[in-house]
Short mmCIF file of C-alpha atoms in Angstrom, two decimals:
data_model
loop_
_atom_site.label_atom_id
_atom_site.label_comp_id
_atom_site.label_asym_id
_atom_site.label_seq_id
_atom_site.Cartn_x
_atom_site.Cartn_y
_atom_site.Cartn_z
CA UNK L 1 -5.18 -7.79 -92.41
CA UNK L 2 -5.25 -4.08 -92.46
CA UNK L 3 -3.99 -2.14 -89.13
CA UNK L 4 -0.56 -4.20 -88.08
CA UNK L 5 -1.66 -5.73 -84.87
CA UNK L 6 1.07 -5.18 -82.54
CA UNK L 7 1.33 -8.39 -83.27
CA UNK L 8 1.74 -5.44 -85.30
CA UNK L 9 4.32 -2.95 -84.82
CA UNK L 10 3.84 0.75 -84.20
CA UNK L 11 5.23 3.96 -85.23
CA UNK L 12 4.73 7.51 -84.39
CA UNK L 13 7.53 9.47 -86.48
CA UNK L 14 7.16 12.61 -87.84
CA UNK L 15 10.36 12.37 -90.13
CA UNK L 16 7.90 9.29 -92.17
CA UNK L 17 7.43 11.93 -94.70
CA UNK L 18 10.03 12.43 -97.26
CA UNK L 19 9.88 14.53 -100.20
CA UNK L 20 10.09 12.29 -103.65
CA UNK L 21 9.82 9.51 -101.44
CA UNK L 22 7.52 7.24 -103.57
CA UNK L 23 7.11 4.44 -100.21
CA UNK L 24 5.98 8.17 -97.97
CA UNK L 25 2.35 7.70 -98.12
CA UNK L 26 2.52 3.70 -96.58
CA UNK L 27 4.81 5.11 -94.16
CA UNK L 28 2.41 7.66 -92.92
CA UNK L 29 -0.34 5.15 -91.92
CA UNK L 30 1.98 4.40 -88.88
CA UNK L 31 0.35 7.19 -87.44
CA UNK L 32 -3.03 5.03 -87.52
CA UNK L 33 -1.97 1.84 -86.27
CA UNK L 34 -3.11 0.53 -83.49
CA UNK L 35 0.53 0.89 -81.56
CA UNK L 36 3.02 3.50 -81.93
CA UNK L 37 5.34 1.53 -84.34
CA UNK L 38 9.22 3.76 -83.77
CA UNK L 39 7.61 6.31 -80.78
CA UNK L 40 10.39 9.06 -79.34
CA UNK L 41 11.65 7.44 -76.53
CA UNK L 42 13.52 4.65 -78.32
CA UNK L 43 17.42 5.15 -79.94
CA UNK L 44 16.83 6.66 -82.95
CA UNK L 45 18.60 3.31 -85.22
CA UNK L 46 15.85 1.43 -84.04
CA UNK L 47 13.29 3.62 -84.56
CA UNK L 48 14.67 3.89 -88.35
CA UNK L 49 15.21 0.07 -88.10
CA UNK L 50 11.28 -0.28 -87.17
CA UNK L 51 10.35 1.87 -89.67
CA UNK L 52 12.40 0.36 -92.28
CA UNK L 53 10.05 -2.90 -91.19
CA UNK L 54 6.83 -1.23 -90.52
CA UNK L 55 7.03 -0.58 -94.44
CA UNK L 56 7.31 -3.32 -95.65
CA UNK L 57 4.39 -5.38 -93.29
CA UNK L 58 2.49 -2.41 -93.78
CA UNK L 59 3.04 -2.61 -97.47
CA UNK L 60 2.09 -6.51 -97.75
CA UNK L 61 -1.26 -6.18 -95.78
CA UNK L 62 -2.40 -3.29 -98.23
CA UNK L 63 -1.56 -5.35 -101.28
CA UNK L 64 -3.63 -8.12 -99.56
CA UNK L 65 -6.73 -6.16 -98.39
CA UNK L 66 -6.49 -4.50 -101.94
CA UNK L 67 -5.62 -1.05 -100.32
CA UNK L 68 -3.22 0.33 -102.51
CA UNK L 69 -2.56 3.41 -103.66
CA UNK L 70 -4.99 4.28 -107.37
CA UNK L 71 -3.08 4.47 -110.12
CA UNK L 72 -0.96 1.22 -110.61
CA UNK L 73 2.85 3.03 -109.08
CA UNK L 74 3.09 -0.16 -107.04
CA UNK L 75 2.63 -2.45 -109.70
CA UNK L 76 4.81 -0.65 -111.75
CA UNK L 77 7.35 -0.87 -109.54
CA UNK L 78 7.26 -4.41 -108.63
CA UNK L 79 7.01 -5.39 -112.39
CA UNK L 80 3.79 -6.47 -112.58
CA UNK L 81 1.91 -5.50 -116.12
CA UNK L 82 -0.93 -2.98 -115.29
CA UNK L 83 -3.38 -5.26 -116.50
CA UNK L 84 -2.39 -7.62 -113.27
CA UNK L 85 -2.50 -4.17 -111.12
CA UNK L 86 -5.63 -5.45 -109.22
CA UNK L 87 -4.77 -9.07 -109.13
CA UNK L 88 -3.28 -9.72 -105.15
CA UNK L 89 -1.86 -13.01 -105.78
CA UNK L 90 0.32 -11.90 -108.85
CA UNK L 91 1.38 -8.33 -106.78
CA UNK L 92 2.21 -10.98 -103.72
CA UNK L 93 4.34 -13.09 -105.93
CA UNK L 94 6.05 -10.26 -107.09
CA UNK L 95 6.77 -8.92 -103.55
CA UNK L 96 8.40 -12.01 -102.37
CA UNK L 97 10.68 -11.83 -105.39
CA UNK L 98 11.94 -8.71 -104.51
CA UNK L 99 11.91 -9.42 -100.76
CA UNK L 100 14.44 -12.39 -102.13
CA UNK L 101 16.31 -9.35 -104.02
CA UNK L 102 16.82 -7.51 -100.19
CA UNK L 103 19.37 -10.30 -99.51
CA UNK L 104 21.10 -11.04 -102.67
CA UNK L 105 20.58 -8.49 -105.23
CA UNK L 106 19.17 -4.35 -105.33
CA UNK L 107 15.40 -4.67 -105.17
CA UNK L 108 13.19 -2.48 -107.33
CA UNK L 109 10.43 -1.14 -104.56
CA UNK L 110 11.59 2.08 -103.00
CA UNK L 111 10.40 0.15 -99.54
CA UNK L 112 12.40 -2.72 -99.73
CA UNK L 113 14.76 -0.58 -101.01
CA UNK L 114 14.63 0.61 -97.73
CA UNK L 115 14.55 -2.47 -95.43
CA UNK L 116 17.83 -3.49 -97.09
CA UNK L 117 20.35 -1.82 -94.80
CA UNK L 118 18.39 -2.69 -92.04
CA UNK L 119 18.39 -6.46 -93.09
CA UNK L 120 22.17 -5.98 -93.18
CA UNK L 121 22.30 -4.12 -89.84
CA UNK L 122 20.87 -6.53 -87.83
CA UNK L 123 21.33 -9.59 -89.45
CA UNK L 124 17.44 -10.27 -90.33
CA UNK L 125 16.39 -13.52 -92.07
CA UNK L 126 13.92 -14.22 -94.82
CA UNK L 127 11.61 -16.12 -92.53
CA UNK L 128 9.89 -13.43 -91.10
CA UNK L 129 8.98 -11.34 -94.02
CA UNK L 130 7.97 -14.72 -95.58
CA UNK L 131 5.31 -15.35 -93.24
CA UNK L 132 3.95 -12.08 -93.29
CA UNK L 133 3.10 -12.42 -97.48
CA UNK L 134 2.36 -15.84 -96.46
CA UNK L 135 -0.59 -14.73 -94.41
CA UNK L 136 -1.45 -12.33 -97.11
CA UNK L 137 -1.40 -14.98 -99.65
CA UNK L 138 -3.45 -17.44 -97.16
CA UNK L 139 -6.43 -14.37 -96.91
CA UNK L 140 -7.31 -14.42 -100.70
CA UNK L 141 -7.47 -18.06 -100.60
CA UNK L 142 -9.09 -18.87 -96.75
CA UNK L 143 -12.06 -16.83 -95.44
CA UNK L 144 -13.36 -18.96 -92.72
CA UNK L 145 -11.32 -21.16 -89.89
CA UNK L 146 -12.84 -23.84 -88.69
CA UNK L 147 -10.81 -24.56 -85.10
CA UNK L 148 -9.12 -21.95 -82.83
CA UNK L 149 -5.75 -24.62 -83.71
CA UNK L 150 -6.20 -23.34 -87.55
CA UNK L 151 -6.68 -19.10 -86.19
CA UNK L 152 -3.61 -20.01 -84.10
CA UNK L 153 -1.53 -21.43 -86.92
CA UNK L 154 -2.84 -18.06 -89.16
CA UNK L 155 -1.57 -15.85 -86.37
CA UNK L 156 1.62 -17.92 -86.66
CA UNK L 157 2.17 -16.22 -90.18
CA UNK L 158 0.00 -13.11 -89.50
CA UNK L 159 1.06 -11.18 -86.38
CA UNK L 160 4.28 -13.43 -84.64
CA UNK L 161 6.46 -12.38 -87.01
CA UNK L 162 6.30 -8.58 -86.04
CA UNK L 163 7.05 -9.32 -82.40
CA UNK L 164 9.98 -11.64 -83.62
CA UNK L 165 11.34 -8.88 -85.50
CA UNK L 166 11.00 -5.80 -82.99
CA UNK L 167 13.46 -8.96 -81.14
CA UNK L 168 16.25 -9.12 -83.98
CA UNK L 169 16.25 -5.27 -84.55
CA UNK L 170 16.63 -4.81 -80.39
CA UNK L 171 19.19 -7.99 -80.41
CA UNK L 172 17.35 -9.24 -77.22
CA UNK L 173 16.29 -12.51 -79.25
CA UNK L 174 15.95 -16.14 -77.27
CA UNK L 175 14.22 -18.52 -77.57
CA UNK L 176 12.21 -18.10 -74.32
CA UNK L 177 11.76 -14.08 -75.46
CA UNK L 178 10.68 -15.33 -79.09
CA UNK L 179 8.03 -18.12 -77.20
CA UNK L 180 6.55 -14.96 -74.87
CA UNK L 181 6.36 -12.80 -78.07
CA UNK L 182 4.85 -15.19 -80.17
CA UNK L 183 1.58 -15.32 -77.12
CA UNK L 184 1.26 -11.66 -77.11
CA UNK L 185 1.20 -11.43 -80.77
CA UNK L 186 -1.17 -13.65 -81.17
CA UNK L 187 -3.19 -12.42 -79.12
CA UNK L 188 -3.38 -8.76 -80.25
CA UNK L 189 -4.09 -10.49 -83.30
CA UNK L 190 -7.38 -12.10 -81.77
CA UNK L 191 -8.17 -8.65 -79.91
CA UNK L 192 -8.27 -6.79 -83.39
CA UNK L 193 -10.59 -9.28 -85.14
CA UNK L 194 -12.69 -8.91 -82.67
CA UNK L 195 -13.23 -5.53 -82.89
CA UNK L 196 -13.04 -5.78 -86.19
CA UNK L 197 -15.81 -8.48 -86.90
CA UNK L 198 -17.98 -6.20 -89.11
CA UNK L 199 -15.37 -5.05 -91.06
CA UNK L 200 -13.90 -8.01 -91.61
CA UNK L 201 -17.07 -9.62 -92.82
CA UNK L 202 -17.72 -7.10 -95.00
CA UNK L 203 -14.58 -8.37 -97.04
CA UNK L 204 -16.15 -11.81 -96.65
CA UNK L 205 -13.83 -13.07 -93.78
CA UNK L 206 -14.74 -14.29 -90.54
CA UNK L 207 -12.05 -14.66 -88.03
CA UNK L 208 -14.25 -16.47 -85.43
CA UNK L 209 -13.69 -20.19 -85.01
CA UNK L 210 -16.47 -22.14 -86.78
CA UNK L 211 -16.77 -24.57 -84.23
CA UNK L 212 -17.17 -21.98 -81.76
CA UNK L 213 -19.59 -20.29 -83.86
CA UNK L 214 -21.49 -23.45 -83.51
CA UNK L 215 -21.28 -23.94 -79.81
CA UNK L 216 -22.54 -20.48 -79.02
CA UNK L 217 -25.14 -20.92 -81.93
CA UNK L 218 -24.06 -18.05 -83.91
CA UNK L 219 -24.97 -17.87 -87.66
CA UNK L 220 -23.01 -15.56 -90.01
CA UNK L 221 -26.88 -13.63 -90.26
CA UNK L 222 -26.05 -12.72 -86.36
CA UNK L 223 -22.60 -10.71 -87.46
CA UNK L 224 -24.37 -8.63 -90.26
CA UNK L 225 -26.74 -7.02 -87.43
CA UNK L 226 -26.32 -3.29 -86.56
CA UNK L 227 -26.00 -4.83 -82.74
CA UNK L 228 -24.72 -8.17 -81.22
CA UNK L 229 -27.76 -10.49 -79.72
CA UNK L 230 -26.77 -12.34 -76.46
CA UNK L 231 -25.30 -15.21 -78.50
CA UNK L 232 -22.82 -13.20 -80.21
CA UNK L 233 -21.78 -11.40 -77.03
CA UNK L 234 -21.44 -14.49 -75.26
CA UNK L 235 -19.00 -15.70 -78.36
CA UNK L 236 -17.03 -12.40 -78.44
CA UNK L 237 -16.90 -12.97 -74.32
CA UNK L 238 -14.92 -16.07 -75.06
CA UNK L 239 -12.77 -15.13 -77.44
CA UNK L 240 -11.73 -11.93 -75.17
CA UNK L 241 -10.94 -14.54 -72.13
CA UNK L 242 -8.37 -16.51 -74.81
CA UNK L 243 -6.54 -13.26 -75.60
CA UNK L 244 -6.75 -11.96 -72.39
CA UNK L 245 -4.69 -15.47 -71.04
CA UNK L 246 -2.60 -14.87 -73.96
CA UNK L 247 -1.14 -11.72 -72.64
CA UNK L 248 -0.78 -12.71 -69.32
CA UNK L 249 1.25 -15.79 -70.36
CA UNK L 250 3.34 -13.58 -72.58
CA UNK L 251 3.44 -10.91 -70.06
CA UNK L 252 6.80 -12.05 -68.38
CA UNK L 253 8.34 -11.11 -71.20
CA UNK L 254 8.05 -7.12 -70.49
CA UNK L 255 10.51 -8.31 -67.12
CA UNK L 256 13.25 -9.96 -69.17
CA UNK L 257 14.18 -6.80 -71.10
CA UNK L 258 15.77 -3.31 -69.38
CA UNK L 259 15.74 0.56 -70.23
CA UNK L 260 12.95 1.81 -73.13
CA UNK L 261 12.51 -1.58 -74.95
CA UNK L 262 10.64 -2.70 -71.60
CA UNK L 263 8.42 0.63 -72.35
CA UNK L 264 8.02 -0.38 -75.94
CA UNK L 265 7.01 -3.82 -74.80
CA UNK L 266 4.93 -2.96 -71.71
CA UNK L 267 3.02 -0.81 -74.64
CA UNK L 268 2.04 -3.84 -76.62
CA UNK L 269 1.02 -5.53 -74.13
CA UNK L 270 -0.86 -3.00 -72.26
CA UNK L 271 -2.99 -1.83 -75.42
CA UNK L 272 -4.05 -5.45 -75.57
CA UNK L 273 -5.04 -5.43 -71.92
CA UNK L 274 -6.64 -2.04 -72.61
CA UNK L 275 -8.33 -3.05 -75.95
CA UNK L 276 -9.90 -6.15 -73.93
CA UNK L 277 -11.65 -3.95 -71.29
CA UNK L 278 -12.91 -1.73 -73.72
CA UNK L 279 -14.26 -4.84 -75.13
CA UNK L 280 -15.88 -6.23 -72.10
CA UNK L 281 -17.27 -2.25 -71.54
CA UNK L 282 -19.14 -2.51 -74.68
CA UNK L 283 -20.47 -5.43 -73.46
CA UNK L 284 -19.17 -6.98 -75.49
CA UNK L 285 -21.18 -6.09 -78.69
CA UNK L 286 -18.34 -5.35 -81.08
CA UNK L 287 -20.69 -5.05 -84.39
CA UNK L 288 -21.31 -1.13 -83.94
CA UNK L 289 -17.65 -0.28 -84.50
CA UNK L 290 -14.32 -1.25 -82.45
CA UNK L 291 -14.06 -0.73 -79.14
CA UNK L 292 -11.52 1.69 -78.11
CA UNK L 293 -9.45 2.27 -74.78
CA UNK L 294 -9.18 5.74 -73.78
CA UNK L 295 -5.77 7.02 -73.50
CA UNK L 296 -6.49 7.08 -69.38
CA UNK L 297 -7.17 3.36 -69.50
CA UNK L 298 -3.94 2.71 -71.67
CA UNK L 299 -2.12 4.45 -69.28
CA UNK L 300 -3.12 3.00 -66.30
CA UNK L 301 -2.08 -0.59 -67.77
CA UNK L 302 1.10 0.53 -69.12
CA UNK L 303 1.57 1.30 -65.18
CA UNK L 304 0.40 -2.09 -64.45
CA UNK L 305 2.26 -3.87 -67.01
CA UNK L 306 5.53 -2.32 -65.96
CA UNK L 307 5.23 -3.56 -62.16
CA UNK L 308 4.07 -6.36 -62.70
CA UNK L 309 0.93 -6.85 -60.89
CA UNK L 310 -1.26 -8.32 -63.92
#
């Protein structure tokens, strides 16, 4: 799953590093996510809240994708023999039984260790969390989806969860919030496969709908090209439009919240917006390497996304 869609959260905090931390080099990817995960502005209890969080969804989607530290200290510290080291599903199982320690018991990884008070604080459930290695557990075992319905139910596991949690940690849950949330995660989730098709496939997953595949007559051959043909523009075109609806329907929920969670919020969605029109500049032909927004168009829909007008 690799970078957290906003869907998965971002952070931008210095202070990630800490000396004989052994969880400091996870935290430090939040500097390469696609959001800022705990950025200035916010109080700091949340940003230390979001971080506590950030490490532990950034720590599931490396033991899925098999981007772990070398060595075996994760492992080791979730109990599993160093013969198992490389094996995902036995390092997931053993993460969910210490995620089940955060709530009833100490846990043993330094991250969890972590997300503890924070679970306390704020009165998180298991659910969440449980989704997230879920999804993790659902990518060594599905590679290919045939319906948008079964991507939508992945991204129910995969990315919603963040966006419900950035809700419990801010206490501005409901149920409307949650509904609004779970749209634009979802579809930040789309947005990054899509510029992420060539990666993706080169870990032998394809996050494109088969049956959309089929009705824009693209073969798995046409996502292994250097460039996109028209058929594979036209597909990537499609799939855009869906996330780009997504955001709008989940845009109202920017309005419902006050003060610098709007700004976080009008963030998430406004790197989606951007992300899509740097999509649609490429032309859509995502296989090169993912699109970027510039920092001028980000800007310019953060703008947008805080009046209102899209």
């Amino acid at each position: 799953m690799r970078r957290l869609p906003a869907g998965r959260l971002m952070v931008t905090e210095a202070g990630a590093r800490r000396a004989g931390d052994p969880g400091h080099d996870t935290l430090d990817k939040a500097a390469d996510e696609n959001f800022p995960v705990a950025p200035f502005f916010l109080p700091r209890a949340w940003r230390e809240d979001l971080m506590a969080v950030y490490g532990f969804a950034r720590l599931v989607d490396d033991i899925g994708d098999g981007d772990l530290a070398p060595g075996g200290a994760d492992a080791c510290l979730l109990g599993v023999a160093p013969e198992r080291a490389d094996d995902r599903l036995a390092l997931l199982d053993a993460f969910e039984a210490d995620l089940h320690r955060v709530f009833d018991a100490t846990p043993r990884h330094p991250l969890l260790r972590r997300l503890q008070p924070t679970v306390r604080r704020r009165a998180l459930t298991p659910e969440p969390f449980l989704g997230l290695i879920a999804a993790n557990r659902q990518d060594q075992l599905v590679t290919r989806y045939e319906t948008y319905e079964d991507l939508l139910a992945y991204c129910e596991l995969s990315a919603n969860p963040v966006g419900r949690l950035v809700l419990a940690v801010t206490g501005t849950t409901t149920p409307e919030r949650v509904r609004r949330s779970d749209l634009i995660c979802t579809a930040l989730q789309i947005v990054e496969h899509l510029q992420d098709v060539a990666e993706d496939l080169g870990r032998d997953r394809i996050y494109l709908p088969a049956e959309d595949m089929k009705r824009f007559h693209v073969q798995e051959a046409d996502l292994a090209t250097p460039s996109a043909g028209a058929s594979v523009r036209a597909l990537v075109a499609f799939e855009a439009e869906r996330a780009r609806e997504l955001l709008n329907e989940g845009a109202p929920l920017v309005g419902s919240v006050h003060g610098r969670l709007k700004l976080l919020l009008a963030g998430f969605v406004a790197g989606g917006r951007a992300a899509v029109e740097a999509i649609a500049a490429a032309d859509f032909d995502v296989l090169p390497g993912p699109p970027r927004p510039g920092k001028l168009r980000l800007l310019r829909e953060v703008g947008v996304t805080l009046r209102g007008e899209g």
